């Protein structure tokens, strides 16, 4: 298993990222990020709406690791969709993180037909701003998050730069096969948010049985399973022992039989957040 994936723009992205959703702002976030970087993570996944970007940026700055060795992602929030507001949102995020340039900037959620009659136009306007940020050298890659095939179809019609990434909810029990297939066919790297089902998968009997066979934790099985599917997991933790555990996933291989057993799991552990129905 490679330690990075190659994106459609030729850039190499470290194959396990450190999630910061629900990480409390302040000292906890600073320490978690520093701990992750000390343990070997070279990829930090942030977002404006997580309301902790200044602390995440402080953790990066205090880590002592040269900026260019760390992949940093952030996301434009839903209330900032549109051309001008996306550009303004980027400036705020850039200032909060203390970084002039980001490695990846994502549209956090698509505007959807159920709430916005002009959803295609909103997403395209947002995307034009994202493309401008690439041209101006403020971001190295752009992508989307929570986009389903119909959102991507509409976006690709007018896009000058194809999304490099789609970050979606993905974990055992919730594989989103249609979206993953679409992304593979279009050269879009899938990233997994909540690769542990925000902790909901940790007591799952099937996963516990398989984890026991390998002498690994359920969290490590979830992370490794995503990697073996070519999906980039973004586990979140504020607990030093778990942070370390979650990147120790390169010394074992889940057999084809066990991969298939995990793939066959019934729907479970999903957040229930449907990009076409969310009301935020
Ligand atoms: P904590 O941050 O308190 O350590 P996800 O990445 O799917 O969103 O899951 C994050 C949740 O899973 C958090 O509640 C986190 O707790 C917990 N978690 C993360 N890694 C592990 C682990 N290796 N073992 C047990 N729980 C974990």
CSV table of C-alpha atoms and ligand atoms in Angstrom, one decimal:
chain,number,residue,atom,x,y,z
A,1,UNK,CA,0.0,0.0,0.0
A,2,UNK,CA,1.4,3.3,-1.1
A,3,UNK,CA,1.7,6.1,1.4
A,4,UNK,CA,0.3,8.6,-1.1
A,5,UNK,CA,-2.3,8.8,-3.8
A,6,UNK,CA,-1.7,10.6,-7.1
A,7,UNK,CA,-4.4,13.2,-7.9
A,8,UNK,CA,-5.6,14.0,-11.4
A,9,UNK,CA,-3.4,17.1,-11.4
A,10,UNK,CA,-0.3,15.0,-10.8
A,11,UNK,CA,0.1,16.0,-7.1
A,12,UNK,CA,0.8,13.3,-4.5
A,13,UNK,CA,-1.5,13.4,-1.5
A,14,UNK,CA,-0.5,11.5,1.7
A,15,UNK,CA,-2.9,8.6,1.9
A,16,UNK,CA,-4.0,9.0,5.5
A,17,UNK,CA,-5.2,12.4,6.6
A,18,UNK,CA,-5.8,13.7,10.1
A,19,UNK,CA,-9.4,14.8,10.7
A,20,UNK,CA,-10.2,17.9,12.8
A,21,UNK,CA,-14.0,17.9,12.7
A,22,UNK,CA,-15.4,18.0,16.3
A,23,UNK,CA,-12.0,18.7,17.7
A,24,UNK,CA,-12.5,21.5,20.3
A,25,UNK,CA,-10.8,24.8,19.5
A,26,UNK,CA,-7.9,26.0,21.6
A,27,UNK,CA,-5.3,23.9,23.3
A,28,UNK,CA,-6.9,20.6,22.4
A,29,UNK,CA,-6.8,21.2,18.7
A,30,UNK,CA,-3.2,22.6,18.9
A,31,UNK,CA,-2.0,19.5,20.8
A,32,UNK,CA,-3.9,17.1,18.6
A,33,UNK,CA,-2.4,18.5,15.4
A,34,UNK,CA,1.1,18.6,16.9
A,35,UNK,CA,0.7,15.0,18.1
A,36,UNK,CA,-0.4,13.8,14.7
A,37,UNK,CA,2.5,15.5,12.9
A,38,UNK,CA,4.9,14.1,15.5
A,39,UNK,CA,3.5,10.6,14.8
A,40,UNK,CA,4.1,10.9,11.1
A,41,UNK,CA,0.8,12.3,9.6
A,42,UNK,CA,1.6,14.7,6.8
A,43,UNK,CA,-1.9,15.6,5.9
A,44,UNK,CA,-4.3,17.7,7.9
A,45,UNK,CA,-8.0,18.1,7.0
A,46,UNK,CA,-9.5,21.3,8.2
A,47,UNK,CA,-12.7,23.4,7.5
A,48,UNK,CA,-13.9,26.8,8.3
A,49,UNK,CA,-17.1,25.5,9.9
A,50,UNK,CA,-15.1,23.4,12.3
A,51,UNK,CA,-14.4,26.7,14.0
A,52,UNK,CA,-10.9,25.7,15.1
A,53,UNK,CA,-8.7,26.7,12.1
A,54,UNK,CA,-6.6,29.2,14.0
A,55,UNK,CA,-5.7,26.4,16.5
A,56,UNK,CA,-5.1,23.9,13.7
A,57,UNK,CA,-2.8,26.5,12.1
A,58,UNK,CA,-0.9,27.0,15.4
A,59,UNK,CA,-0.4,23.3,15.7
A,60,UNK,CA,1.1,23.2,12.2
A,61,UNK,CA,3.3,26.2,12.9
A,62,UNK,CA,4.5,24.8,16.2
A,63,UNK,CA,5.2,21.3,14.9
A,64,UNK,CA,8.6,22.2,13.5
A,65,UNK,CA,7.8,20.4,10.3
A,66,UNK,CA,8.5,22.5,7.2
A,67,UNK,CA,5.2,23.8,5.7
A,68,UNK,CA,5.9,22.3,2.3
A,69,UNK,CA,6.1,18.8,3.8
A,70,UNK,CA,2.5,19.0,5.1
A,71,UNK,CA,-0.6,18.7,3.0
A,72,UNK,CA,-3.3,21.0,4.3
A,73,UNK,CA,-6.9,21.0,3.1
A,74,UNK,CA,-9.8,23.3,4.0
A,75,UNK,CA,-13.4,23.8,2.9
A,76,UNK,CA,-15.7,26.7,2.0
A,77,UNK,CA,-18.8,26.6,4.1
A,78,UNK,CA,-22.4,26.5,2.7
A,79,UNK,CA,-23.2,30.1,3.7
A,80,UNK,CA,-20.3,31.3,1.6
A,81,UNK,CA,-21.3,29.7,-1.7
A,82,UNK,CA,-21.1,31.9,-4.7
A,83,UNK,CA,-18.2,33.6,-6.5
A,84,UNK,CA,-17.3,36.6,-4.3
A,85,UNK,CA,-18.2,35.1,-1.0
A,86,UNK,CA,-16.1,32.0,-1.8
A,87,UNK,CA,-13.1,34.3,-2.4
A,88,UNK,CA,-13.8,36.1,0.8
A,89,UNK,CA,-14.2,32.8,2.7
A,90,UNK,CA,-10.8,31.6,1.4
A,91,UNK,CA,-9.1,34.8,2.7
A,92,UNK,CA,-10.6,34.2,6.2
A,93,UNK,CA,-9.5,30.6,6.2
A,94,UNK,CA,-6.0,31.5,4.9
A,95,UNK,CA,-5.6,34.1,7.7
A,96,UNK,CA,-7.0,31.8,10.4
A,97,UNK,CA,-4.7,28.9,9.4
A,98,UNK,CA,-1.8,31.3,8.9
A,99,UNK,CA,-1.1,29.9,5.5
A,100,UNK,CA,-0.9,31.9,2.2
A,101,UNK,CA,-1.4,28.8,0.1
A,102,UNK,CA,-3.4,25.6,0.7
A,103,UNK,CA,-2.8,22.2,-0.9
A,104,UNK,CA,-6.5,21.5,-1.4
A,105,UNK,CA,-9.7,23.6,-1.0
A,106,UNK,CA,-13.1,21.9,-1.1
A,107,UNK,CA,-16.7,23.0,-1.6
A,108,UNK,CA,-18.0,21.6,1.7
A,109,UNK,CA,-21.6,20.6,0.5
A,110,UNK,CA,-23.3,21.0,-2.8
A,111,UNK,CA,-26.2,23.3,-3.2
A,112,UNK,CA,-29.0,20.8,-4.0
A,113,UNK,CA,-32.1,20.8,-6.1
A,114,UNK,CA,-34.4,20.3,-3.1
A,115,UNK,CA,-33.5,23.6,-1.6
A,116,UNK,CA,-32.2,25.8,-4.4
A,117,UNK,CA,-33.9,25.9,-7.8
A,118,UNK,CA,-30.7,27.5,-9.2
A,119,UNK,CA,-28.4,24.9,-7.5
A,120,UNK,CA,-26.4,24.3,-10.6
A,121,UNK,CA,-25.6,28.0,-11.0
A,122,UNK,CA,-24.7,28.4,-7.4
A,123,UNK,CA,-22.3,25.4,-7.5
A,124,UNK,CA,-20.8,26.6,-10.8
A,125,UNK,CA,-20.3,30.2,-9.5
A,126,UNK,CA,-18.6,28.7,-6.4
A,127,UNK,CA,-16.4,26.5,-8.6
A,128,UNK,CA,-15.3,29.5,-10.8
A,129,UNK,CA,-14.0,31.1,-7.6
A,130,UNK,CA,-12.2,27.9,-6.7
A,131,UNK,CA,-10.6,27.9,-10.2
A,132,UNK,CA,-9.5,31.5,-9.8
A,133,UNK,CA,-7.7,30.5,-6.5
A,134,UNK,CA,-5.8,27.8,-8.4
A,135,UNK,CA,-4.8,30.3,-11.2
A,136,UNK,CA,-3.7,32.8,-8.6
A,137,UNK,CA,-1.5,30.2,-6.8
A,138,UNK,CA,-3.5,30.4,-3.6
A,139,UNK,CA,-4.4,26.7,-3.7
A,140,UNK,CA,-2.7,23.8,-5.4
A,141,UNK,CA,-5.8,21.6,-5.9
A,142,UNK,CA,-9.5,22.0,-5.7
A,143,UNK,CA,-12.3,19.6,-5.1
A,144,UNK,CA,-15.7,19.0,-3.6
A,145,UNK,CA,-17.2,17.2,-0.6
A,146,UNK,CA,-20.5,15.4,-0.3
A,147,UNK,CA,-21.2,15.7,-4.0
A,148,UNK,CA,-23.2,12.9,-5.5
A,149,UNK,CA,-23.0,11.9,-9.2
A,150,UNK,CA,-25.8,14.3,-10.3
A,151,UNK,CA,-24.0,17.2,-8.6
A,152,UNK,CA,-20.8,16.3,-10.2
A,153,UNK,CA,-22.4,15.8,-13.6
A,154,UNK,CA,-23.7,19.4,-13.5
A,155,UNK,CA,-20.5,20.8,-12.2
A,156,UNK,CA,-18.3,19.1,-14.8
A,157,UNK,CA,-20.4,20.6,-17.6
A,158,UNK,CA,-18.9,24.1,-17.0
A,159,UNK,CA,-15.7,23.3,-15.1
A,160,UNK,CA,-12.4,24.3,-16.6
A,161,UNK,CA,-10.5,22.4,-13.9
A,162,UNK,CA,-11.9,19.0,-12.9
A,163,UNK,CA,-12.3,18.4,-9.1
A,164,UNK,CA,-9.3,16.5,-7.8
A,165,UNK,CA,-11.2,15.1,-4.8
A,166,UNK,CA,-14.7,14.2,-3.5
A,167,UNK,CA,-14.7,13.9,0.2
A,168,UNK,CA,-17.7,11.8,1.3
A,169,UNK,CA,-19.0,9.9,4.3
A,170,UNK,CA,-17.5,6.4,3.9
A,171,UNK,CA,-17.0,3.6,6.3
A,172,UNK,CA,-17.9,-0.1,6.6
A,173,UNK,CA,-21.7,-0.3,6.5
A,174,UNK,CA,-21.9,2.9,4.3
A,175,UNK,CA,-19.8,2.5,1.1
A,176,UNK,CA,-21.7,4.8,-1.2
A,177,UNK,CA,-20.9,2.6,-4.2
A,178,UNK,CA,-22.5,4.7,-6.9
A,179,UNK,CA,-20.6,7.8,-5.9
A,180,UNK,CA,-17.3,5.9,-5.5
A,181,UNK,CA,-17.7,4.3,-8.9
A,182,UNK,CA,-18.5,7.6,-10.6
A,183,UNK,CA,-15.4,9.2,-9.0
A,184,UNK,CA,-13.1,6.3,-10.1
A,185,UNK,CA,-14.5,6.6,-13.6
A,186,UNK,CA,-13.8,10.3,-13.7
A,187,UNK,CA,-10.4,10.3,-12.0
A,188,UNK,CA,-11.6,11.9,-8.8
A,189,UNK,CA,-9.9,10.8,-5.6
A,190,UNK,CA,-12.4,9.8,-3.0
A,191,UNK,CA,-11.7,10.8,0.6
A,192,UNK,CA,-13.5,9.3,3.6
A,193,UNK,CA,-14.9,11.5,6.3
A,194,UNK,CA,-15.9,9.6,9.4
A,195,UNK,CA,-14.0,6.5,8.4
A,196,UNK,CA,-14.8,5.1,11.8
A,197,UNK,CA,-18.5,6.1,11.5
A,198,UNK,CA,-17.6,8.9,14.0
A,199,UNK,CA,-16.9,6.1,16.4
A,200,UNK,CA,-20.1,4.2,15.6
A,201,UNK,CA,-18.3,1.3,14.0
A,202,UNK,CA,-16.0,0.5,16.9
A,203,UNK,CA,-18.3,-2.0,18.6
A,204,UNK,CA,-19.4,-3.8,15.4
A,205,UNK,CA,-19.2,-7.5,15.8
A,206,UNK,CA,-18.1,-8.4,12.3
A,207,UNK,CA,-15.3,-5.8,12.5
A,208,UNK,CA,-14.2,-6.9,16.0
A,209,UNK,CA,-13.9,-10.5,14.8
A,210,UNK,CA,-11.8,-9.5,11.8
A,211,UNK,CA,-9.7,-7.1,13.9
A,212,UNK,CA,-9.0,-10.0,16.3
A,213,UNK,CA,-7.6,-12.1,13.5
A,214,UNK,CA,-5.0,-9.5,12.6
A,215,UNK,CA,-4.2,-8.4,16.1
A,216,UNK,CA,-5.4,-4.9,15.1
A,217,UNK,CA,-8.0,-2.5,16.5
A,218,UNK,CA,-11.4,-2.0,14.7
A,219,UNK,CA,-10.2,1.5,14.0
A,220,UNK,CA,-7.2,0.2,12.2
A,221,UNK,CA,-9.3,-2.2,10.2
A,222,UNK,CA,-11.7,0.6,9.1
A,223,UNK,CA,-8.7,2.7,8.0
A,224,UNK,CA,-6.9,0.0,6.2
A,225,UNK,CA,-10.1,-1.2,4.5
A,226,UNK,CA,-10.6,2.2,3.1
A,227,UNK,CA,-7.0,2.4,1.8
A,228,UNK,CA,-7.3,-1.0,0.2
A,229,UNK,CA,-10.3,0.3,-1.7
A,230,UNK,CA,-8.2,3.3,-2.9
A,231,UNK,CA,-10.2,5.6,-0.6
A,232,UNK,CA,-8.3,8.2,1.5
A,233,UNK,CA,-9.4,8.0,5.2
A,234,UNK,CA,-9.4,11.0,7.5
A,235,UNK,CA,-9.6,9.6,11.0
A,236,UNK,CA,-10.2,12.1,13.8
A,237,UNK,CA,-9.0,11.8,17.3
A,238,UNK,CA,-7.8,14.0,20.2
A,239,UNK,CA,-6.4,11.1,22.1
A,240,UNK,CA,-2.6,10.6,21.6
A,241,UNK,CA,-2.7,6.8,21.7
A,242,UNK,CA,-5.5,6.6,19.2
A,243,UNK,CA,-3.9,9.3,16.9
A,244,UNK,CA,-0.8,7.0,16.8
A,245,UNK,CA,-2.8,3.8,16.4
A,246,UNK,CA,-4.7,5.3,13.4
A,247,UNK,CA,-1.6,5.8,11.3
A,248,UNK,CA,-0.1,2.4,12.1
A,249,UNK,CA,-1.9,0.8,9.2
A,250,UNK,CA,0.9,0.0,6.8
A,251,UNK,CA,2.2,-3.2,8.3
A,252,UNK,CA,-0.6,-5.6,7.4
A,253,UNK,CA,-3.0,-6.5,4.6
A,254,UNK,CA,-6.6,-7.4,5.0
A,255,UNK,CA,-7.3,-10.6,2.9
A,256,UNK,CA,-9.6,-10.5,0.0
A,257,UNK,CA,-12.0,-12.7,1.9
A,258,UNK,CA,-12.1,-10.3,4.9
A,259,UNK,CA,-12.4,-7.3,2.6
A,260,UNK,CA,-15.4,-9.0,1.0
A,261,UNK,CA,-16.9,-9.8,4.4
A,262,UNK,CA,-16.7,-6.1,5.4
A,263,UNK,CA,-18.1,-5.0,2.0
A,264,UNK,CA,-21.0,-7.3,2.5
A,265,UNK,CA,-22.0,-5.7,5.8
A,266,UNK,CA,-25.5,-4.3,6.0
A,267,UNK,CA,-26.1,-0.6,6.2
A,268,UNK,CA,-25.0,0.7,9.6
A,269,UNK,CA,-23.3,3.5,11.3
A,270,UNK,CA,-24.3,6.2,8.8
A,271,UNK,CA,-24.8,9.8,9.9
A,272,UNK,CA,-28.0,10.1,7.9
A,273,UNK,CA,-26.9,13.3,6.3
A,274,UNK,CA,-28.2,13.2,2.7
A,275,UNK,CA,-26.6,15.9,0.6
A,276,UNK,CA,-29.9,16.4,-1.2
A,277,UNK,CA,-31.8,16.8,2.0
A,278,UNK,CA,-29.6,18.7,4.5
A,279,UNK,CA,-31.1,21.9,5.8
A,280,UNK,CA,-27.9,23.7,6.7
B,1,LIG,P1,-11.4,10.8,20.4
B,1,LIG,O1,-11.3,12.0,19.5
B,1,LIG,O2,-12.1,11.2,21.7
B,1,LIG,O3,-10.2,10.0,20.6
B,1,LIG,P2,-14.2,9.4,12.8
B,1,LIG,O4,-12.8,9.6,12.5
B,1,LIG,O5,-15.0,8.4,12.1
B,1,LIG,O6,-15.0,10.7,12.8
B,1,LIG,O7,-14.3,9.0,14.4
B,1,LIG,C1,-13.9,9.8,15.4
B,1,LIG,C2,-14.4,9.3,16.7
B,1,LIG,O8,-13.8,8.0,17.0
B,1,LIG,C3,-14.0,10.2,17.9
B,1,LIG,O9,-15.0,10.1,18.8
B,1,LIG,C4,-12.7,9.6,18.4
B,1,LIG,O10,-12.5,9.8,19.8
B,1,LIG,C5,-12.9,8.1,18.1
B,1,LIG,N1,-11.7,7.4,17.8
B,1,LIG,C6,-10.7,7.8,16.9
B,1,LIG,N2,-9.8,6.9,16.8
B,1,LIG,C7,-10.1,5.9,17.6
B,1,LIG,C8,-9.5,4.7,18.0
B,1,LIG,N3,-8.3,4.3,17.4
B,1,LIG,N4,-10.1,3.9,18.9
B,1,LIG,C9,-11.2,4.2,19.5
B,1,LIG,N5,-11.9,5.4,19.2
B,1,LIG,C10,-11.3,6.2,18.3
